[in-house]
Amino acid sequence: MTRSDRSPHGGELPSGVVRIAVDLLGGDGAPAVVVDGALRACSADPDLHLILVGPREPAGEVIGALAVGDRERVSVIAVDSVIAMADSPLRNIRRETTVRAAAEAVYTGRADAMVSAGSSGAAVAASAHVLGRLRGVRRPGLAARVPTERGPVLLVDVGVTLDATMLELVQHAVLGTAFAAVGLGIARPRVGLLSIGSEPGKGDRLRRAVSVALSDVPLPAGGRYVGLVEGFDVPRGGPADVVVTDGFTGNILLKGIEGAITASRGGSKISDVYGTRPHEAAAVLLGVAGDVVVCHGSAGGAEVADGIALAARLHRDRITPAVAGLADDLLTELSSAGGLTIRDALGEHS
Amino acid sequence: MTRSDRSPHGGELPSGVVRIAVDLLGGDGAPAVVVDGALRACSADPDLHLILVGPREPAGEVIGALAVGDRERVSVIAVDSVIAMADSPLRNIRRETTVRAAAEAVYTGRADAMVSAGSSGAAVAASAHVLGRLRGVRRPGLAARVPTERGPVLLVDVGVTLDATMLELVQHAVLGTAFAAVGLGIARPRVGLLSIGSEPGKGDRLRRAVSVALSDVPLPAGGRYVGLVEGFDVPRGGPADVVVTDGFTGNILLKGIEGAITASRGGSKISDVYGTRPHEAAAVLLGVAGDVVVCHGSAGGAEVADGIALAARLHRDRITPAVAGLADDLLTELSSAGGLTIRDALGEHS
C-alpha cells in the first residue's frame, strides 16, 4: 500500500512511509522519555518519519543520536509552550501548544498521525478541536487495549467522558465495536457494559439506561451486546471483547489493574508483564477525524515507542477511515435521536 | 474482656465468647461454601458460637461435622427463602429472608454480629433496615481493606452508593477515617479522594465538589484529607490510608484489582496472593448500628471463615461503638447541613 497520495507537499514519499507528529512535551517524563521513545521507534521501523513538536533542544538530541543517513527522517516544529497538568485543557485550547501544533500538522497533511503522552485532557481537547469529530459524534472516547489470556479487551472510555451521558456511552459502544473489528481483527465483537454485577438491572441509573439502549442498537461489524460485565472481566477477559464505561470509571479501573499487576510483580513495568506488544500504555482516540494516540502520562520510552508504532499502524491500515465507514450511519442516527434521556430509557415519567 | 453483659438470655456466657449469625444462603457458592467457612471458623476460634440462618439441611451438615463437644456452639434459625441476585433488595426487604433473619438475630441480641456473602445489596438493605443507621448517616458504606506493601488501604464504598451524593461521600470519609483509626490501628489516617489525576480540580463534578467539602471538614481521630488519589494508589498504597469513592467506582476498582492479580498469577485466589490474613474478601458495613460483615459473592470457604473472624473481632474490640463515638458529632452536623449541593460547593449560581 502506498501513502504517496496523502503527501501534501507534492514530493512522492516512498511506499510504506508514515509520518508521525510527536509531542515532545507530553507526559510526566517529557522530554527525556519522548526522546528515548522517538529513537527506539526510529530504529524499529525504517519507514517511519518523525515530526518532533516542541523545543529545539530535545529535538536536536534525537537528531544528533541518529546515524547521519537517518537524520532526514526527522523534522522539527519548534514550539515552547507547556500545558501544565493542572491547567484546564479548554482554557488552553486556543494557545499555541505542542499538542495543538501536533494536531495541526495532521490537519494540514504534514503528518499522517500524532502521538502525545498527555495530559490526556489537553491532547483530546486539542485534537478534537483541530481535526474535528467524526460526523454525529458527541464526544470522542479513549480506547485502551488490555491484553488478557483470553484475547484482548478494548476498554472505552478511559478518561474523556467525565459526567458521561447515555448518548456518549452508546456512541462509544458503536465506535469501540468498529475499532475492535478493523483494528484488533475481532470478528463479530461482543460488547459488554461495565457494571457492579452481571445480572440485568444491576448498576446506577446511567448503566440501567445505557443497557436498555444497547439492547436496541444494531452494532456495526456484526457486533452484539452481551449485557453487563464486571471489573474482573477486563483483566481476565472472557465475556466481552469491548467493554464500555464512562471515562471516570474506565480511567480508575485501568490504573487499578496496572497498579495491581506492578504491585504483585514487585514493581515491574506493565510492559514487562505483558511482553513488548504495542499499545498497552497507549490509547487510541475514537471519534476524531484523524489518527491520534494518547500514551499514559507515566509512559516510559519503550511505551512511547509503542504508541508511535501504534499510530503508524493506524495510518497504514487505514483504521480510522474504516471505523468511520462502519459507524457513520449509526452515529448520525443516534445523534439525531440525542434527545433520548435516561428517564425515557428507564420508562420514568414526571 | 467479657461479653456476658450483652447476653439477652440471662445466662452467663464465657469470657471472650462471641456469637455470629451466619447467612447460609448468601453468596454464589451457598450453602456449600458457607458450611465450609463455618466449620473452618469454628475450628480456628474455640470461643466462637455460630447461629446458622437458613435451611435445616446445610445447618445440620455443619453440626454433624463437629465433634460432639463442639455441637453446643452452633444453633440454627430455620429460614428457607432465598434472595435471588437479580431480585431488587428493596422489594424483598419485608420478606422473611436469611439475611433479614440474621440481622434480626443481631437486633434482638441473640447474635453479636452477622456475616453474609451477599447479594451485598440485600445484605446492606436488610441490615440497615433492621438495625438502623448510626445517627445522621444518610447511607451506609461498605469498606474493603486492600493489603499493600505500604500498609493496608481502606476503600470506601465498594457497592452501596450508586448515584452517590456529595453528602454520602463526605460521611463515608468520616466513617472510614474513624474505622481506620480504631479498626486498623492507623494513627492520624490520611484520607484521599479517588479521581483520574492527583492535581487539584481533576475529576467529574461530584469529585470536585467533594474535594472542596473535604478540605473543610475536621476529620475524626486526627485524620487529614490529602487530596486526590488515582486508581493505582489503591493496590500500591502510599499516599492515603483511606480512599473514598462512590460504590459504583469502588466496586469496579476492587474487582479489577482482584481480577488483575488472579490473572497475573495464573488464576490463583486473592487469598493466596496476600496470605491468609482476614478480610481481603470481606467488607465491613460502616454507618449501621451493629456489626455487619459482607463477604464477596464469589467468596470461598476460607474467605467466609475470614469474614466470620472479622465479625468476631469487630464485636470483641467494640469497633462499631468506637467508630460511632468518634464520628457521631460530625455525622450529625453534616446531615443537618445536608442541603449543601454540588452547585454550592463548586460556587455555581443559577
XYZ file of C-alpha atoms in Angstrom:
700
model
C 0.000 0.000 0.000
C 1.376 3.439 -0.835
C 0.785 6.591 1.131
C 2.157 8.892 -1.557
C -1.362 10.088 -2.417
C -1.541 11.644 1.052
C 1.551 13.829 0.687
C 0.511 17.471 0.615
C 3.972 18.604 -0.343
C 3.929 17.313 -3.908
C 7.024 15.158 -3.450
C 6.489 11.416 -3.676
C 7.023 9.591 -0.395
C 8.430 6.079 -0.524
C 5.891 3.272 -0.267
C 5.084 2.439 3.355
C 6.498 5.639 4.753
C 4.427 7.107 7.542
C 4.954 10.481 9.198
C 4.100 10.774 12.884
C 3.882 14.067 14.752
C 5.261 13.507 18.265
C 4.508 15.848 21.176
C 7.906 16.312 22.823
C 6.417 17.918 25.916
C 3.691 15.343 26.648
C 3.923 13.109 29.705
C 5.418 13.126 33.177
C 8.906 12.244 31.905
C 8.971 14.669 28.956
C 11.045 15.467 27.065
C 13.575 12.760 28.059
C 11.292 9.740 27.718
C 9.808 11.088 24.492
C 13.321 11.498 23.050
C 14.065 7.934 24.120
C 10.799 6.697 22.614
C 11.412 8.521 19.338
C 14.854 6.931 18.980
C 13.505 3.470 19.737
C 10.679 3.934 17.230
C 13.076 5.112 14.505
C 15.370 2.142 14.919
C 12.446 -0.317 14.942
C 10.791 0.951 11.751
C 12.960 2.189 8.868
C 9.927 3.617 7.046
C 9.000 5.836 9.959
C 9.415 9.594 9.652
C 9.005 11.698 12.777
C 7.918 15.288 13.119
C 9.056 16.338 16.573
C 6.892 19.074 18.033
C 8.462 21.049 20.860
C 11.597 22.889 21.936
C 14.631 22.709 19.641
C 16.982 21.272 22.252
C 15.393 17.846 22.852
C 14.551 17.632 19.147
C 18.213 18.176 18.360
C 19.063 15.435 20.814
C 17.016 12.950 18.803
C 18.564 14.047 15.520
C 22.086 14.036 16.941
C 21.688 10.480 18.194
C 20.668 9.138 14.793
C 23.071 7.930 12.118
C 23.712 10.681 9.556
C 21.781 8.817 6.862
C 18.707 8.611 9.120
C 18.582 12.294 10.025
C 16.433 13.204 7.060
C 13.717 11.050 8.621
C 13.253 13.592 11.415
C 11.952 17.159 11.132
C 11.049 19.657 13.836
C 8.160 22.011 14.542
C 9.549 24.382 17.159
C 7.062 25.145 19.968
C 7.915 26.072 23.521
C 4.604 26.291 25.400
C 3.874 23.697 28.003
C 0.485 22.524 29.177
C 0.818 22.062 32.891
C -1.145 19.046 34.121
C -3.216 21.238 36.411
C -4.212 23.644 33.639
C -7.664 23.435 32.171
C -7.459 21.818 28.723
C -10.260 24.065 27.494
C -8.585 27.224 28.704
C -5.505 26.322 26.706
C -7.153 25.217 23.514
C -6.514 28.490 21.722
C -2.906 28.813 22.867
C -0.120 27.528 20.709
C 0.954 24.367 22.482
C 2.945 21.348 21.400
C -0.094 19.114 21.360
C -2.101 21.619 19.367
C 0.748 22.096 16.881
C 0.968 18.301 16.500
C -2.754 18.172 15.705
C -2.320 20.997 13.203
C 0.462 19.059 11.490
C -2.013 16.217 10.992
C -4.762 18.604 9.871
C -2.589 20.263 7.238
C -1.341 16.909 5.987
C 2.254 17.429 7.074
C 1.864 14.432 9.407
C -0.210 11.272 8.982
C -0.885 10.716 12.675
C 0.031 12.123 16.083
C 1.181 10.847 19.462
C 1.109 12.612 22.812
C 1.711 11.294 26.315
C -0.613 13.830 27.830
C -2.061 15.427 29.628
C -4.769 13.333 28.004
C -7.356 16.069 28.580
C -5.261 18.552 26.611
C -4.452 16.031 23.889
C -8.089 15.097 23.423
C -9.340 18.681 23.505
C -6.713 19.931 21.054
C -7.054 17.092 18.567
C -10.856 17.144 18.603
C -10.819 20.920 18.175
C -8.276 20.973 15.355
C -9.152 17.767 13.488
C -12.874 17.748 14.184
C -15.054 14.866 15.287
C -16.483 12.167 13.054
C -19.984 13.051 11.873
C -22.555 12.689 14.650
C -20.026 12.042 17.446
C -20.794 13.986 20.628
C -17.528 13.324 22.440
C -14.506 11.270 21.459
C -13.506 8.316 23.618
C -10.098 6.960 24.561
C -9.879 3.234 23.921
C -7.234 1.166 25.717
C -6.371 -2.377 24.753
C -5.943 -4.670 27.758
C -4.215 -7.948 26.876
C -5.688 -10.991 28.619
C -5.170 -14.738 28.361
C -8.469 -14.954 26.513
C -7.564 -12.281 23.993
C -7.513 -8.501 24.052
C -10.227 -6.469 25.730
C -10.871 -2.970 24.406
C -11.867 -0.660 27.264
C -13.707 2.518 26.160
C -13.530 5.231 27.556
C -10.515 5.648 29.825
C -10.592 9.348 30.560
C -12.576 11.674 28.305
C -16.222 11.400 29.327
C -16.499 12.552 32.913
C -20.157 13.082 33.862
C -20.937 10.929 30.819
C -24.320 10.860 29.134
C -26.254 7.895 27.789
C -25.679 9.010 24.193
C -21.915 9.207 24.717
C -21.731 5.665 26.086
C -23.890 4.244 23.295
C -21.787 6.022 20.665
C -18.620 4.698 22.294
C -20.055 1.194 22.093
C -20.541 1.723 18.346
C -17.050 3.184 17.827
C -15.421 0.537 20.019
C -17.147 -2.276 18.154
C -15.990 -0.920 14.797
C -12.432 -0.471 16.093
C -12.342 -3.975 17.594
C -13.341 -5.380 14.196
C -10.941 -3.420 11.975
C -8.188 -2.534 14.450
C -7.964 -5.714 16.514
C -9.291 -8.159 13.914
C -12.084 -9.458 16.128
C -14.984 -10.929 14.162
C -18.453 -10.090 15.486
C -17.169 -8.295 18.603
C -19.004 -8.981 21.841
C -19.798 -5.747 23.658
C -20.288 -5.551 27.414
C -21.328 -2.667 29.636
C -19.239 -2.344 32.799
C -21.320 -2.528 35.982
C -21.306 -3.925 39.517
C -22.894 -7.267 38.679
C -23.769 -9.217 35.562
C -27.468 -9.715 36.256
C -29.808 -7.477 34.241
C -30.706 -4.282 36.071
C -27.502 -4.060 38.155
C -25.865 -0.661 38.306
C -26.591 3.013 38.617
C -29.177 4.972 36.624
C -26.789 5.612 33.740
C -25.907 1.951 33.361
C -29.526 0.805 33.524
C -30.470 3.296 30.809
C -27.495 2.508 28.564
C -28.162 -1.215 28.890
C -31.716 -0.692 27.652
C -30.448 1.414 24.748
C -27.693 -1.028 23.752
C -30.191 -3.867 23.600
C -31.891 -1.941 20.770
C -28.924 -0.599 18.797
C -27.708 -2.645 15.796
C -23.950 -2.578 16.367
C -21.572 -2.427 13.378
C -19.385 -5.274 12.064
C -21.780 -7.936 13.331
C -21.129 -6.847 16.897
C -23.568 -7.860 19.592
C -24.381 -6.564 23.047
C -23.816 -9.291 25.642
C -25.038 -7.354 28.688
C -23.361 -6.312 31.905
C -19.809 -7.294 32.794
C -17.811 -6.710 35.989
C -14.474 -5.211 36.968
C -12.628 -8.537 36.871
C -13.849 -9.240 33.336
C -11.462 -6.584 31.985
C -8.131 -8.035 33.224
C -9.318 -11.639 32.924
C -11.152 -11.349 29.622
C -13.870 -13.786 28.679
C -17.368 -12.404 28.317
C -16.703 -9.343 26.140
C -14.215 -8.069 23.562
C -15.290 -4.463 24.029
C -16.111 -3.095 27.486
C -17.918 0.229 27.553
C -17.836 2.591 30.502
C -17.624 6.267 31.367
C -14.186 7.880 31.334
C -14.048 8.333 35.097
C -14.633 4.664 35.913
C -12.547 3.457 32.962
C -9.556 5.552 33.941
C -9.660 4.349 37.536
C -10.145 0.708 36.536
C -7.264 0.797 34.043
C -4.903 2.385 36.550
C -6.078 -0.029 39.253
C -5.310 -3.020 37.033
C -1.917 -1.594 36.190
C -1.152 -0.863 39.837
C -2.242 -4.328 40.947
C -0.029 -6.035 38.395
C 3.019 -3.915 39.123
C 2.476 -4.358 42.874
C 2.080 -8.124 42.629
C 5.164 -8.392 40.408
C 7.273 -6.348 42.766
C 7.117 -3.114 40.851
C 7.882 -4.315 37.323
C 6.547 -2.246 34.429
C 3.280 -3.320 32.847
C 5.140 -3.845 29.566
C 7.325 -6.475 31.233
C 4.276 -8.341 32.394
C 2.551 -8.455 29.070
C 5.613 -8.644 26.842
C 6.511 -5.925 24.429
C 3.478 -5.884 22.165
C 2.254 -2.387 21.303
C -0.338 -0.299 22.936
C -0.794 -1.467 26.477
C 0.177 2.034 27.608
C -1.193 3.758 24.527
C -4.850 4.534 23.907
C -6.489 5.266 20.570
C -8.754 8.295 20.382
C -12.003 7.147 18.782
C -14.432 9.573 17.162
C -11.923 12.147 15.925
C -11.289 12.692 12.203
C -7.634 11.668 12.291
C -5.207 9.177 13.773
C -4.467 10.164 17.366
C -2.703 8.070 20.015
C -2.514 9.175 23.639
C 0.065 7.449 25.833
C -0.226 7.091 29.574
C 1.248 10.167 31.294
C 3.706 7.918 33.140
C 4.791 6.098 29.966
C 8.467 5.244 29.629
C 10.500 5.353 26.419
C 9.501 1.845 25.318
C 5.865 2.732 25.800
C 6.157 5.980 23.840
C 7.791 3.927 21.066
C 4.850 1.515 21.223
C 2.490 4.473 20.918
C 4.356 5.717 17.838
C 4.222 2.231 16.299
C 0.501 2.063 17.016
C -0.060 5.447 15.356
C 1.877 4.228 12.310
C -0.246 1.105 12.107
C -3.483 3.068 12.437
C -2.461 5.090 9.406
C -1.001 2.273 7.291
C -4.017 0.051 7.829
C -6.432 2.965 7.307
C -8.147 2.078 10.586
C -9.792 5.425 11.281
C -11.483 5.736 7.850
C -12.648 2.123 8.190
C -14.086 2.801 11.663
C -15.784 5.920 10.326
C -17.211 3.977 7.392
C -18.637 1.254 9.619
C -20.035 3.621 12.241
C -21.143 6.677 10.275
C -24.827 5.848 9.722
C -25.355 4.712 13.278
C -23.547 7.654 14.849
C -25.584 10.109 12.814
C -28.824 8.347 13.644
C -28.000 8.205 17.353
C -27.004 11.856 17.359
C -30.274 12.971 15.806
C -32.087 10.898 18.459
C -29.955 12.698 21.041
C -32.976 13.972 22.913
C -33.406 10.488 24.375
C -32.849 10.796 28.088
C -32.074 8.389 30.871
C -35.625 8.976 32.128
C -37.023 7.913 28.752
C -34.862 4.797 28.633
C -35.878 3.796 32.150
C -39.547 4.420 31.385
C -39.870 7.097 34.052
C -42.493 9.786 33.699
C -42.674 13.056 35.520
C -12.997 -8.534 78.275
C -16.322 -10.193 78.908
C -19.346 -10.082 76.685
C -21.672 -11.534 79.290
C -23.311 -8.136 79.781
C -24.596 -8.393 76.213
C -26.375 -11.726 76.669
C -30.115 -11.164 76.421
C -30.892 -14.664 77.591
C -29.847 -14.148 81.159
C -27.323 -16.987 81.143
C -23.708 -16.006 81.614
C -21.592 -16.522 78.505
C -17.955 -17.469 78.975
C -15.464 -14.628 78.703
C -14.454 -13.932 75.094
C -17.350 -15.855 73.598
C -18.837 -14.171 70.563
C -21.984 -15.234 68.728
C -22.075 -14.685 64.958
C -25.206 -15.008 62.844
C -24.211 -16.528 59.506
C -26.389 -16.284 56.397
C -26.291 -19.824 54.993
C -27.811 -18.777 51.678
C -25.551 -15.796 50.910
C -23.071 -15.949 48.033
C -22.631 -17.692 44.716
C -21.443 -20.929 46.301
C -24.038 -21.097 49.086
C -24.763 -23.108 51.081
C -21.698 -25.331 50.473
C -19.007 -22.661 50.857
C -20.787 -21.160 53.853
C -20.880 -24.575 55.529
C -17.178 -24.949 54.772
C -16.468 -21.450 56.099
C -18.465 -22.066 59.281
C -16.518 -25.251 60.035
C -13.187 -23.536 59.410
C -14.183 -20.632 61.647
C -15.275 -22.959 64.455
C -12.043 -24.893 64.440
C -9.947 -21.700 64.371
C -11.668 -19.999 67.311
C -12.843 -22.100 70.275
C -14.767 -19.148 71.751
C -16.841 -18.707 68.612
C -20.535 -19.565 68.693
C -22.407 -19.647 65.390
C -26.059 -19.044 64.717
C -26.681 -20.541 61.295
C -29.547 -18.841 59.476
C -31.084 -20.857 56.643
C -32.436 -24.262 55.687
C -32.082 -27.076 58.229
C -30.162 -29.406 55.924
C -26.928 -27.426 55.441
C -27.126 -26.303 59.068
C -27.283 -29.952 60.087
C -24.262 -30.613 57.931
C -22.210 -28.141 59.948
C -23.379 -29.573 63.249
C -22.830 -33.149 62.104
C -19.255 -32.408 61.093
C -18.337 -31.008 64.503
C -17.041 -33.046 67.425
C -19.878 -33.845 69.820
C -18.484 -31.499 72.466
C -18.489 -28.613 69.999
C -22.062 -29.013 68.825
C -23.476 -26.798 71.551
C -21.533 -23.942 69.928
C -23.899 -23.994 66.963
C -27.589 -23.138 66.866
C -29.963 -22.729 63.944
C -32.584 -20.218 62.834
C -34.537 -22.068 60.166
C -35.393 -19.905 57.136
C -35.924 -21.141 53.610
C -36.396 -18.018 51.480
C -33.703 -17.175 49.010
C -32.856 -13.753 47.668
C -32.039 -14.261 44.027
C -29.197 -11.988 42.908
C -31.419 -10.384 40.289
C -34.144 -9.512 42.779
C -34.474 -5.979 43.987
C -33.160 -5.731 47.546
C -35.827 -3.182 48.358
C -38.650 -5.332 47.050
C -37.503 -8.119 49.352
C -36.885 -6.090 52.439
C -40.181 -7.019 54.049
C -39.964 -10.704 53.176
C -38.537 -13.149 55.632
C -35.136 -13.922 54.201
C -31.996 -15.453 55.655
C -30.148 -12.157 55.614
C -33.033 -10.351 57.269
C -33.348 -13.044 59.901
C -29.614 -12.771 60.570
C -29.989 -9.015 61.085
C -32.937 -9.629 63.406
C -30.820 -12.014 65.452
C -28.348 -9.157 65.974
C -31.117 -6.668 66.683
C -32.725 -8.850 69.361
C -29.345 -9.584 70.935
C -29.345 -13.291 70.115
C -26.247 -12.682 67.976
C -23.405 -10.204 68.468
C -22.623 -9.723 64.773
C -23.645 -11.037 61.368
C -21.964 -12.252 58.191
C -23.449 -12.637 54.722
C -21.790 -13.296 51.374
C -24.449 -11.397 49.534
C -26.050 -10.308 47.475
C -24.463 -7.258 49.047
C -27.418 -5.082 48.076
C -29.785 -7.331 50.015
C -27.399 -7.629 52.961
C -26.961 -3.881 53.217
C -30.650 -3.101 52.775
C -31.764 -5.695 55.323
C -29.195 -4.828 57.963
C -29.708 -1.071 57.613
C -33.478 -1.559 57.795
C -33.452 -3.878 60.797
C -30.523 -2.477 62.800
C -30.884 1.163 61.815
C -28.218 3.597 60.769
C -25.899 5.499 63.071
C -27.281 8.933 63.891
C -27.048 11.320 60.944
C -25.858 8.716 58.415
C -27.627 9.013 55.059
C -26.428 5.734 53.563
C -24.111 3.062 54.931
C -20.890 2.298 53.070
C -19.068 -0.962 52.514
C -15.396 -0.663 53.417
C -12.896 -3.136 51.983
C -9.352 -3.473 53.256
C -6.797 -3.815 50.475
C -3.409 -5.046 51.726
C -0.427 -3.327 50.082
C 3.307 -3.346 50.641
C 2.970 0.079 52.228
C 0.226 -0.973 54.626
C -3.484 -1.524 54.304
C -5.694 0.785 52.276
C -9.341 1.077 53.300
C -11.526 1.574 50.210
C -14.970 3.055 50.936
C -17.527 2.444 49.372
C -17.401 -0.757 47.324
C -21.000 -1.201 46.328
C -23.720 0.623 48.257
C -23.814 4.192 46.974
C -24.713 4.066 43.305
C -25.588 7.554 42.026
C -23.817 8.810 45.131
C -24.278 12.286 46.561
C -21.699 14.660 47.947
C -23.008 14.199 51.486
C -22.710 10.420 51.249
C -19.073 10.591 50.155
C -18.154 13.099 52.852
C -19.868 10.984 55.520
C -18.041 7.908 54.245
C -14.765 9.798 54.576
C -15.647 10.459 58.216
C -16.707 6.856 58.910
C -13.721 5.436 57.033
C -11.290 7.636 58.960
C -12.762 6.549 62.285
C -12.661 2.879 61.254
C -9.071 3.133 60.029
C -8.075 4.532 63.415
C -9.903 2.063 65.681
C -10.251 -0.946 63.351
C -6.896 -0.892 61.566
C -4.855 0.904 64.216
C -3.729 3.674 61.885
C -2.787 6.880 63.715
C -3.937 10.104 62.077
C -5.310 8.389 58.944
C -4.583 10.077 55.626
C -7.748 10.311 53.529
C -7.698 10.508 49.723
C -10.499 11.018 47.247
C -10.323 8.680 44.236
C -10.147 10.538 40.923
C -8.481 10.446 37.492
C -5.447 12.509 38.427
C -3.872 13.841 41.595
C -3.760 17.531 40.612
C -6.415 19.700 42.313
C -9.553 20.037 40.204
C -9.203 16.703 38.363
C -12.359 14.628 38.093
C -16.063 14.871 37.491
C -18.462 17.320 39.149
C -19.042 15.068 42.148
C -15.340 14.699 42.857
C -14.632 18.414 42.505
C -17.425 19.217 44.945
C -16.454 16.517 47.461
C -12.835 17.640 47.348
C -13.883 21.179 48.256
C -16.038 19.848 51.092
C -13.365 17.501 52.471
C -10.872 20.358 52.624
C -13.205 21.977 55.160
C -14.322 19.011 57.263
C -12.401 18.288 60.501
C -11.947 14.522 60.210
C -12.063 12.365 63.373
C -9.081 10.662 65.046
C -6.636 13.269 63.774
C -7.366 12.244 60.193
C -6.427 14.614 57.415
C -7.555 14.993 53.832
C -4.576 14.607 51.466
C -6.385 15.353 48.217
C -6.981 13.334 45.075
C -5.502 9.878 44.536
C -5.585 7.606 41.496
C -6.571 4.033 40.650
C -3.069 2.639 41.137
C -2.810 4.191 44.597
C -5.235 1.591 45.965
C -3.307 -1.612 45.084
C 0.096 0.037 45.536
C -0.681 2.050 48.647
C 1.322 5.102 49.548
C -0.495 8.413 49.533
C -3.615 7.520 51.543
C -4.773 5.092 54.230
C -8.440 5.660 53.430
C -9.611 6.063 49.832
C -13.110 7.421 49.385
C -15.214 6.834 46.287
C -18.757 6.087 45.186
C -19.939 2.488 45.373
C -20.070 2.031 41.609
C -16.450 3.009 41.006
C -15.226 1.313 44.184
C -16.870 -1.993 43.314
C -15.400 -1.987 39.809
C -11.947 -0.973 41.027
C -11.876 -3.651 43.733
C -12.953 -6.378 41.313
C -10.499 -5.095 38.701
C -7.616 -5.309 41.178
C -8.686 -8.795 42.187
C -9.020 -9.902 38.560
C -5.645 -8.458 37.613
C -3.895 -10.257 40.443
C -5.562 -13.596 39.801
C -4.894 -13.252 36.059
C -1.236 -12.358 36.534
C -0.766 -15.231 38.980
C -2.356 -17.751 36.662
C -5.719 -17.905 38.358
C -4.696 -18.206 41.998
C -7.103 -16.955 44.621
C -6.592 -13.497 46.045
C -6.086 -15.051 49.499
C -3.078 -16.990 48.146
C -1.563 -13.783 46.884
C -1.938 -11.858 50.064
C -1.574 -14.693 52.519
C -4.352 -15.757 54.792
C -4.907 -12.608 56.807
C -8.576 -11.754 57.320
C -10.858 -9.550 55.348
C -9.479 -9.184 51.884
C -12.723 -10.712 50.609
C -14.842 -9.354 53.464
C -16.088 -5.797 53.733
C -17.268 -4.033 56.873
C -20.552 -2.166 56.675
C -19.934 1.307 58.082
C -22.758 3.515 59.324
C -25.098 0.798 60.575
C -25.864 0.362 64.273
C -24.417 -3.125 64.558
C -21.528 -5.329 63.456
C -22.135 -6.440 59.871
C -19.632 -8.100 57.533
C -20.413 -8.678 53.866
C -18.223 -11.167 52.008
C -17.613 -11.092 48.286
C -20.336 -13.062 46.458
C -17.683 -15.336 44.973
C -16.008 -15.962 48.343
C -14.726 -19.472 49.046
C -14.866 -21.272 52.390
C -11.614 -19.739 53.644
C -12.887 -16.284 52.821
C -16.214 -16.854 54.570
C -14.207 -18.032 57.607
C -12.157 -14.824 57.371
C -15.391 -12.848 57.291
C -16.643 -14.632 60.411
C -13.326 -13.965 62.169
C -13.556 -10.311 61.177
C -17.096 -10.060 62.547
C -15.916 -11.614 65.806
C -13.073 -9.129 66.058
C -15.386 -6.178 65.345
C -17.509 -7.242 68.289
C -14.723 -8.186 70.698
C -12.843 -4.957 70.085
C -16.047 -2.898 70.205
C -15.117 -1.298 66.881
C -18.562 -0.145 65.833
C -19.354 1.730 69.076
C -15.891 3.320 68.900
C -16.460 4.422 65.296
C -19.850 5.796 66.263
C -18.338 7.657 69.196
C -15.636 9.264 67.076
C -17.918 10.153 64.184
C -21.241 10.992 65.832
C -20.924 14.787 66.154
C -19.570 15.219 62.652
C -22.132 12.949 61.025
C -24.975 14.775 62.710
C -23.579 18.153 61.768
C -23.034 17.105 58.158
C -26.502 15.647 57.960
C -28.142 18.830 59.177
C -26.119 20.716 56.531
C -27.469 18.191 54.024
C -28.916 20.898 51.859
C -25.402 21.666 50.623
C -25.348 20.809 46.940
C -22.653 20.158 44.377
C -23.562 23.509 42.815
C -22.945 25.255 46.131
C -19.601 23.542 46.631
C -18.463 24.426 43.117
C -19.585 28.027 43.536
C -22.098 27.786 40.705
C -25.112 30.059 40.677
C -28.257 29.681 38.657
